[in-house]
Short mmCIF file of C-alpha atoms in Angstrom, two decimals:
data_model
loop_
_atom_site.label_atom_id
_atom_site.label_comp_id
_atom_site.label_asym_id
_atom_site.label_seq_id
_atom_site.Cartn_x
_atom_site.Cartn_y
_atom_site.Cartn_z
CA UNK A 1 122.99 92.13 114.51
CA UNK A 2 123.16 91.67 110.64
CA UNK A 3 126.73 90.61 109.16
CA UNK A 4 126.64 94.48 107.31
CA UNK A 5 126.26 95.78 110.83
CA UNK A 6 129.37 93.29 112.55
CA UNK A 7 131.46 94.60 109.26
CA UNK A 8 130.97 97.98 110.18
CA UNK A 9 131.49 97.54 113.76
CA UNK A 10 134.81 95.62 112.81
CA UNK A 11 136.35 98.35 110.26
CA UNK A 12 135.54 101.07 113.25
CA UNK A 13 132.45 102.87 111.73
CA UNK A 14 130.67 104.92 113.84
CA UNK A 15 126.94 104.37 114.50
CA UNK A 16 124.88 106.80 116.02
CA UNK A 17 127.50 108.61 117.69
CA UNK A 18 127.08 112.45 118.00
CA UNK A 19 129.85 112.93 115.38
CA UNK A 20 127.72 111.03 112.91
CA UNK A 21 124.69 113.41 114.01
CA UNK A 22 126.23 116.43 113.56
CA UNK A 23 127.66 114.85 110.21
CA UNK A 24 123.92 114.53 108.99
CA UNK A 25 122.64 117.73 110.55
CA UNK A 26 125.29 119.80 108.65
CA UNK A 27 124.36 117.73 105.52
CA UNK A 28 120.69 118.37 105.90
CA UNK A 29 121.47 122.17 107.24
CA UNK A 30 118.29 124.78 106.60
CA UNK A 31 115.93 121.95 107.13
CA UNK A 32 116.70 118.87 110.20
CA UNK A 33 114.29 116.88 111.09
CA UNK A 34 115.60 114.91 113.95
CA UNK A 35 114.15 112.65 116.96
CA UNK A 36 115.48 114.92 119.20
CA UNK A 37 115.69 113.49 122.83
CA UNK A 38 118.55 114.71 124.57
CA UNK A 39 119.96 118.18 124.88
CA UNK A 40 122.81 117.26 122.61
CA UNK A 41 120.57 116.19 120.14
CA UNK A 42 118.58 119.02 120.48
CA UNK A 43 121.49 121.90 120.14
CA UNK A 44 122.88 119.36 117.15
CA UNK A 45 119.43 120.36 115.55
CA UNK A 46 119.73 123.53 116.74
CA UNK A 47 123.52 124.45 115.28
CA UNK A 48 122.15 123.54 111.99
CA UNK A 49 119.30 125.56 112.50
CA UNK A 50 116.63 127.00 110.37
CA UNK A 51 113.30 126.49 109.34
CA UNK A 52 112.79 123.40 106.67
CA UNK A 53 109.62 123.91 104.01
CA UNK A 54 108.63 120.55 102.87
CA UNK A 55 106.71 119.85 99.75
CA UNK A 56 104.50 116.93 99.75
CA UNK A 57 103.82 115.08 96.88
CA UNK A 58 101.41 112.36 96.55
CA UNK A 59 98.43 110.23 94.58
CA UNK A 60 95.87 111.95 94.23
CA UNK A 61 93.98 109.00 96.71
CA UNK A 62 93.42 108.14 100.14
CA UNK A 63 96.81 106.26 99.81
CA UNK A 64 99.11 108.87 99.12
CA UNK A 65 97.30 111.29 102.01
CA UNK A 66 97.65 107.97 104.36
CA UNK A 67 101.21 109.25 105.84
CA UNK A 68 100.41 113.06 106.21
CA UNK A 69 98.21 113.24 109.24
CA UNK A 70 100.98 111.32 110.87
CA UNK A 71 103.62 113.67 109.96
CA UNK A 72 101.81 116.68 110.58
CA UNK A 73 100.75 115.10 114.53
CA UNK A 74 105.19 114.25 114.82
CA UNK A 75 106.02 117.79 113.69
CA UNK A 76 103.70 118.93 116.52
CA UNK A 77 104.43 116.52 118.92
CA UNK A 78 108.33 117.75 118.48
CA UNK A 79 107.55 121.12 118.11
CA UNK A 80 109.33 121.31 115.07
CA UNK A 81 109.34 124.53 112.40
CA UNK A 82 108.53 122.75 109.36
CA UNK A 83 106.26 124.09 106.82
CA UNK A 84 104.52 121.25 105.20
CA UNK A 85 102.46 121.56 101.57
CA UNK A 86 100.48 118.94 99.89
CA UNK A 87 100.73 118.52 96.06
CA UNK A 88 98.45 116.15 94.35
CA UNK A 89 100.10 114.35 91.83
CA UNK A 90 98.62 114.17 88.29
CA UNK A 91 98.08 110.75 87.39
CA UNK A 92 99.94 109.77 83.90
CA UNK A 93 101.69 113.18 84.18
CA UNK A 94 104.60 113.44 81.34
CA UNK A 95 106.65 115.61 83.87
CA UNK A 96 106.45 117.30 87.17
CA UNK A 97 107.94 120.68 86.15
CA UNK A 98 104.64 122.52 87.44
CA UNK A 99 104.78 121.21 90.94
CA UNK A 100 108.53 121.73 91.42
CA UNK A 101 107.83 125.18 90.39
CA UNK A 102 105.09 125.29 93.11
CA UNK A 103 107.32 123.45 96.04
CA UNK A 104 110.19 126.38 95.28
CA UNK A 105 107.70 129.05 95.26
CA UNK A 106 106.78 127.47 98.88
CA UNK A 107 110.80 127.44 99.38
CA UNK A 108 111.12 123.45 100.08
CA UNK A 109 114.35 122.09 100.14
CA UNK A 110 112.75 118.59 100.05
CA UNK A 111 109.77 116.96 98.60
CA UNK A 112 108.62 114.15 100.21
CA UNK A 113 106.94 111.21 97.85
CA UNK A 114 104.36 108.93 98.67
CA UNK A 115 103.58 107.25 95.20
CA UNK A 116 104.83 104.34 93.11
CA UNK A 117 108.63 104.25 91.53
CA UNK A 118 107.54 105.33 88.22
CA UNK A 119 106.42 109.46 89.18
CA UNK A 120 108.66 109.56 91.51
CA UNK A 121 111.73 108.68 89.40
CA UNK A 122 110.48 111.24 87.05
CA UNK A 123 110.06 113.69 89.94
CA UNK A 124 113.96 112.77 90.38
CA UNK A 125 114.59 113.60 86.75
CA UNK A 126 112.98 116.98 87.12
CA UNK A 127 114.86 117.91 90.10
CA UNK A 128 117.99 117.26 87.91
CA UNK A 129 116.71 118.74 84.55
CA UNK A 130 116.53 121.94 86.71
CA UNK A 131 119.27 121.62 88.53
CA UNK A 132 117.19 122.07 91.48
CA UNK A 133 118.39 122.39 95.24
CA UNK A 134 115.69 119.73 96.66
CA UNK A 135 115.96 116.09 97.82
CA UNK A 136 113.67 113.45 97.90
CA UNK A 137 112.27 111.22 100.16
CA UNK A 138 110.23 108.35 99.16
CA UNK A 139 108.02 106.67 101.10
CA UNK A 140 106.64 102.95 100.81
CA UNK A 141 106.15 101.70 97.42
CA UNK A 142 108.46 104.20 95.82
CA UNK A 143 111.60 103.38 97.88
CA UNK A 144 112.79 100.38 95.65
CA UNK A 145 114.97 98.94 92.74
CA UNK A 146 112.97 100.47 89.70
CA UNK A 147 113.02 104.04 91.18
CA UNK A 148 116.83 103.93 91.17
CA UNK A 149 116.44 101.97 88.00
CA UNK A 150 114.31 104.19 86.32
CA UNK A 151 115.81 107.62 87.67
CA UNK A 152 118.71 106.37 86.89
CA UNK A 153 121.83 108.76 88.09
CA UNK A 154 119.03 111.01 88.95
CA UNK A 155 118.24 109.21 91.68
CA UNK A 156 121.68 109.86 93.95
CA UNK A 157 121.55 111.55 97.34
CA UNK A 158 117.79 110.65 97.40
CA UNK A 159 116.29 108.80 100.54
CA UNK A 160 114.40 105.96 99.82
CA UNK A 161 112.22 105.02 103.03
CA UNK A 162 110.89 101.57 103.71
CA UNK A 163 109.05 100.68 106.77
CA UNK A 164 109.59 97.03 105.83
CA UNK A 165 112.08 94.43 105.11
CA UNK A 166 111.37 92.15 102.11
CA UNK A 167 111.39 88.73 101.99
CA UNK A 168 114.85 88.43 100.64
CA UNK A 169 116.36 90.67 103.23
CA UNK A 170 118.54 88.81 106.55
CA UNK A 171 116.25 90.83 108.91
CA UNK A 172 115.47 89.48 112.06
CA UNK A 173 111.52 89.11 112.68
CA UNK A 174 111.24 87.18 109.18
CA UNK A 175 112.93 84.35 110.39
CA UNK A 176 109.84 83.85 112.83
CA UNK A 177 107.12 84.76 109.65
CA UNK A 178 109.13 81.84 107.74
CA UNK A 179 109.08 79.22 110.76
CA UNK A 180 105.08 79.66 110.78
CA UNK A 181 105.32 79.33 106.92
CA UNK A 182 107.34 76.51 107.12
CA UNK A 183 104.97 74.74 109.73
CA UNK A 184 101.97 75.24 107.69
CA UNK A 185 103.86 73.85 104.57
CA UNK A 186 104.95 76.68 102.90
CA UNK A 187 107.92 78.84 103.14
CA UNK A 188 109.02 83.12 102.54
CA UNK A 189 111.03 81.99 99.33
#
């Protein structure tokens, strides 16, 4: 367990109790998408009910489609009511007013990103030039430092999604990664 995680723990915050479910249910109400594997769980999901539309934005490559297949095999796998779009992103694009306008048409309430910081922070400054109902959720290479950076306060109450821990982070499978480093004379710093 991290040190963050013994803090918490210590000042009494709840961790992936039903209260903190519901809590991000009712926050993401219109549109869950849950790992639902209990019955609580499930009528969680259900009390905040509703079908979610989800735009997704990517490059225009086979690295931005990478993810979909995947999400489109969960959502069936879970049985889940999401309608899912695909968006190519325009490479060098000044804005992304077009596809927004698209994604609302479609009625998404969140447009998930799989593309580098730069669109998507710009995506982020659309949403807020608008004044646009819809969250983001980056994937991969745009969940970092320059995205906030760049989006600047147009980046709050966006989820930023990395299915990695970098070097610098106290996670605990790098600590094996350095040790082989180490032993071959090199190190993760």
């Amino acid at each position: 367990m991290s040190e963050q995680q013994e803090q918490g723990r210590d000042a009494g915050v709840e961790q992936g109790t039903s209260r903190v479910k519901r809590g991000m249910a009712e926050m993401l109400k219109g549109g869950v998408i849950m790992d639902v594997v209990t019955p609580e769980q499930a009528r969680i999901a259900e009390d905040a009910g509703g079908k979610a539309e989800v735009a997704f934005f990517h490059h225009d490559s086979p690295f931005g489609l990478a993810p979909l297949k995947d999400g489109e095999a969960w959502i069936d796998d879970k049985g889940l009511d999401i309608g899912m779009k695909e968006y190519a992103m325009p490479a060098g694009a000044a804005n992304y007013v077009g596809l927004l306008s698209r994604a609302k048409a479609q009625g998404a309430k969140y447009i998930v990103i799989q593309n580098v910081s730069s669109p998507a922070a710009q995506v982020a400054k659309d949403i807020a030039a608008q004044n646009l109902d819809m969250k983001i959720v980056c994937l991969n290479w745009c969940a970092d430092e320059l995205f906030i950076e760049t989006a600047a306060k147009a980046a709050e109450g966006h989820v930023l999604v990395q299915p990695f821990a970098p070097a610098s982070a106290d996670a605990e499978g790098l600590a094996v990664i350095d040790e082989y480093l180490k032993s071959k004379g090199s190190s993760l710093e």
